[in-house]
Amino acid sequence: MDYQEFYEKFMTHFEKEDKENSVNTVMQIVSGREIDIIDLYTKILTPALYSIAGDNLEQKITISQEHIRTSIIRTIIECCYPYVVVERNLNYTIKKENRKKVIILCPEDEYHEIGPRMVEDFFTLNHYEPIFLGGNTPREDLMTLIEEIKPEYIAVSVANYYNIVTAKKMVEKMKAQLSYTPKVIVGGYAIRKKKESKNELGVDYILDTFEDIQALAREDYGDVFS
Ligand code: B12
């Protein structure tokens, strides 16, 4: 499959905010196994979102249009979930009760939730048991949930630089108040751009890509499924 050609075809529908054709065009090639989930997310959907406003790229569409386009991508990602599970099970699978749990969330005031939603599927593909909380997670509520689920990892996504401080405060609070010490991972656009260290951020891991998560899975599970 020529991804560049497919990307251009997809963009003709996406830029018209034509939900039906955008979703159908993608789901046809996903169901025909002409593209895998990682390539779809990283080579088609992420560039489509970055085309809205990226580094040194002036935003040419309105905020409402940005919401419509994000919602189209969100629909595609949710339609892909059954394929994510099938892909995970293709070579090897770890029993549900043996999978490590990871809560994925955005700090308060962080509404960019598509990146972490993709990351949820990256964790699933790497045999984790992700629990996705989405954008703008209230701090108080979070502590109760973590105590109930007791995940091995908390993965925090930050897209807007201004939310790095909020994320740091949330991590400090977790480390101070929880009855155990889950490992904290951070990632996202702001983390990649600002390049603060793990120590400065007060976290255990800074990860970004599917390959980073795969490397973590190798540490956790060994080489069993590759
Ligand atoms: C879509 C979008 C929105 C949508 C979000 C809708 C939604 N439901 O998610 C809406 C319209 C709501 C929005 C609002 C705003 N946005 Co906006 N938005 C974007 C845009 C165009 C795309 C974001 C996106 O979905 N990217 C695609 C995903 C897949 O990429 P990603 O987030 O980088 O995630 C990948 C990796 O980083 C990684 N990853 C992500 N999180 C994590 C976490 C972990 C643990 C790991 C391992 C990996 C990982 O995995 C993903 C897949 O590879 C970006 C442009 C950009 N270049 O990012 C601006 C951008 C992020 N927005 C920006 C801004 C400024 C805003 C607003 C403040 C605008 C305003 N004035 O109102 C508000 C703030 C809202 C808020 N309080 O959070 C700026 C942020 C700059 C900054 N200051 O830091 C950007 C960079 C645009 C720009 N160039 O100026 N936005």
PDB file of N, CA and C in Angstrom, residues 9 14 23-24 32-33 36 42 91 106 109 122 125-126 143 160 175 177 195 207 210 217:
ATOM      1  N   LYS A   9      -5.633  10.824  -0.394  1.00  0.00           N
ATOM      2  CA  LYS A   9      -7.047  10.481  -0.639  1.00  0.00           C
ATOM      3  C   LYS A   9      -7.869  10.778   0.631  1.00  0.00           C
ATOM      4  N   PHE A  14     -11.230  14.478   4.589  1.00  0.00           N
ATOM      5  CA  PHE A  14     -11.040  15.038   5.929  1.00  0.00           C
ATOM      6  C   PHE A  14     -11.105  16.574   5.889  1.00  0.00           C
ATOM      7  N   VAL A  23     -14.285   8.254   7.428  1.00  0.00           N
ATOM      8  CA  VAL A  23     -14.295   7.041   8.247  1.00  0.00           C
ATOM      9  C   VAL A  23     -14.317   5.803   7.340  1.00  0.00           C
ATOM     10  N   ASN A  24     -15.184   5.813   6.318  1.00  0.00           N
ATOM     11  CA  ASN A  24     -15.288   4.634   5.452  1.00  0.00           C
ATOM     12  C   ASN A  24     -13.993   4.344   4.697  1.00  0.00           C
ATOM     13  N   GLY A  32      -9.530  -4.651   5.464  1.00  0.00           N
ATOM     14  CA  GLY A  32      -8.851  -5.469   4.452  1.00  0.00           C
ATOM     15  C   GLY A  32      -7.413  -5.779   4.822  1.00  0.00           C
ATOM     16  N   ARG A  33      -6.997  -5.351   6.054  1.00  0.00           N
ATOM     17  CA  ARG A  33      -5.624  -5.607   6.546  1.00  0.00           C
ATOM     18  C   ARG A  33      -4.556  -5.026   5.610  1.00  0.00           C
ATOM     19  N   ASP A  36      -1.605  -1.651   9.204  1.00  0.00           N
ATOM     20  CA  ASP A  36      -1.789  -2.042  10.608  1.00  0.00           C
ATOM     21  C   ASP A  36      -2.070  -0.805  11.447  1.00  0.00           C
ATOM     22  N   THR A  42       0.244   6.473  13.172  1.00  0.00           N
ATOM     23  CA  THR A  42       1.424   7.344  13.087  1.00  0.00           C
ATOM     24  C   THR A  42       1.625   7.960  11.694  1.00  0.00           C
ATOM     25  N   ASN A  91       0.137 -12.984  17.616  1.00  0.00           N
ATOM     26  CA  ASN A  91       1.302 -13.832  17.839  1.00  0.00           C
ATOM     27  C   ASN A  91       1.305 -14.504  19.198  1.00  0.00           C
ATOM     28  N   CYS A 106      -4.972  12.806  31.273  1.00  0.00           N
ATOM     29  CA  CYS A 106      -4.422  14.143  31.080  1.00  0.00           C
ATOM     30  C   CYS A 106      -4.640  14.898  32.389  1.00  0.00           C
ATOM     31  N   ASP A 109      -7.205  20.692  33.108  1.00  0.00           N
ATOM     32  CA  ASP A 109      -7.096  21.728  32.071  1.00  0.00           C
ATOM     33  C   ASP A 109      -6.448  21.258  30.760  1.00  0.00           C
ATOM     34  N   PHE A 122      -1.681   1.632  21.954  1.00  0.00           N
ATOM     35  CA  PHE A 122      -0.271   1.184  21.925  1.00  0.00           C
ATOM     36  C   PHE A 122       0.006   0.279  23.130  1.00  0.00           C
ATOM     37  N   LEU A 125      -1.687  -3.110  22.514  1.00  0.00           N
ATOM     38  CA  LEU A 125      -0.913  -3.918  21.565  1.00  0.00           C
ATOM     39  C   LEU A 125       0.327  -4.521  22.211  1.00  0.00           C
ATOM     40  N   ASN A 126       0.793  -3.884  23.293  1.00  0.00           N
ATOM     41  CA  ASN A 126       1.967  -4.396  24.001  1.00  0.00           C
ATOM     42  C   ASN A 126       1.589  -5.178  25.259  1.00  0.00           C
ATOM     43  N   MET A 143      -7.156  10.048  42.953  1.00  0.00           N
ATOM     44  CA  MET A 143      -6.498   9.297  44.034  1.00  0.00           C
ATOM     45  C   MET A 143      -7.345   8.094  44.443  1.00  0.00           C
ATOM     46  N   ASN A 160      -0.052  20.795  26.014  1.00  0.00           N
ATOM     47  CA  ASN A 160       0.130  22.241  26.128  1.00  0.00           C
ATOM     48  C   ASN A 160       1.201  22.538  27.182  1.00  0.00           C
ATOM     49  N   LYS A 175       2.584  10.926  44.590  1.00  0.00           N
ATOM     50  CA  LYS A 175       3.714  10.298  45.297  1.00  0.00           C
ATOM     51  C   LYS A 175       3.578  10.498  46.803  1.00  0.00           C
ATOM     52  N   GLN A 177       0.659  11.042  48.560  1.00  0.00           N
ATOM     53  CA  GLN A 177      -0.574  10.595  49.231  1.00  0.00           C
ATOM     54  C   GLN A 177      -0.959   9.137  49.021  1.00  0.00           C
ATOM     55  N   LYS A 195      11.608  19.217  26.627  1.00  0.00           N
ATOM     56  CA  LYS A 195      12.824  18.445  26.944  1.00  0.00           C
ATOM     57  C   LYS A 195      13.299  18.570  28.394  1.00  0.00           C
ATOM     58  N   LEU A 207       8.340   8.726  27.881  1.00  0.00           N
ATOM     59  CA  LEU A 207       8.187   7.887  26.684  1.00  0.00           C
ATOM     60  C   LEU A 207       7.363   8.656  25.653  1.00  0.00           C
ATOM     61  N   PHE A 210       5.345   4.320  19.978  1.00  0.00           N
ATOM     62  CA  PHE A 210       4.980   2.896  20.125  1.00  0.00           C
ATOM     63  C   PHE A 210       6.220   2.089  20.510  1.00  0.00           C
ATOM     64  N   ALA A 217       7.634  -2.889  27.518  1.00  0.00           N
ATOM     65  CA  ALA A 217       7.007  -4.216  27.597  1.00  0.00           C
ATOM     66  C   ALA A 217       8.067  -5.316  27.622  1.00  0.00           C
TER      67      ALA A 217
END
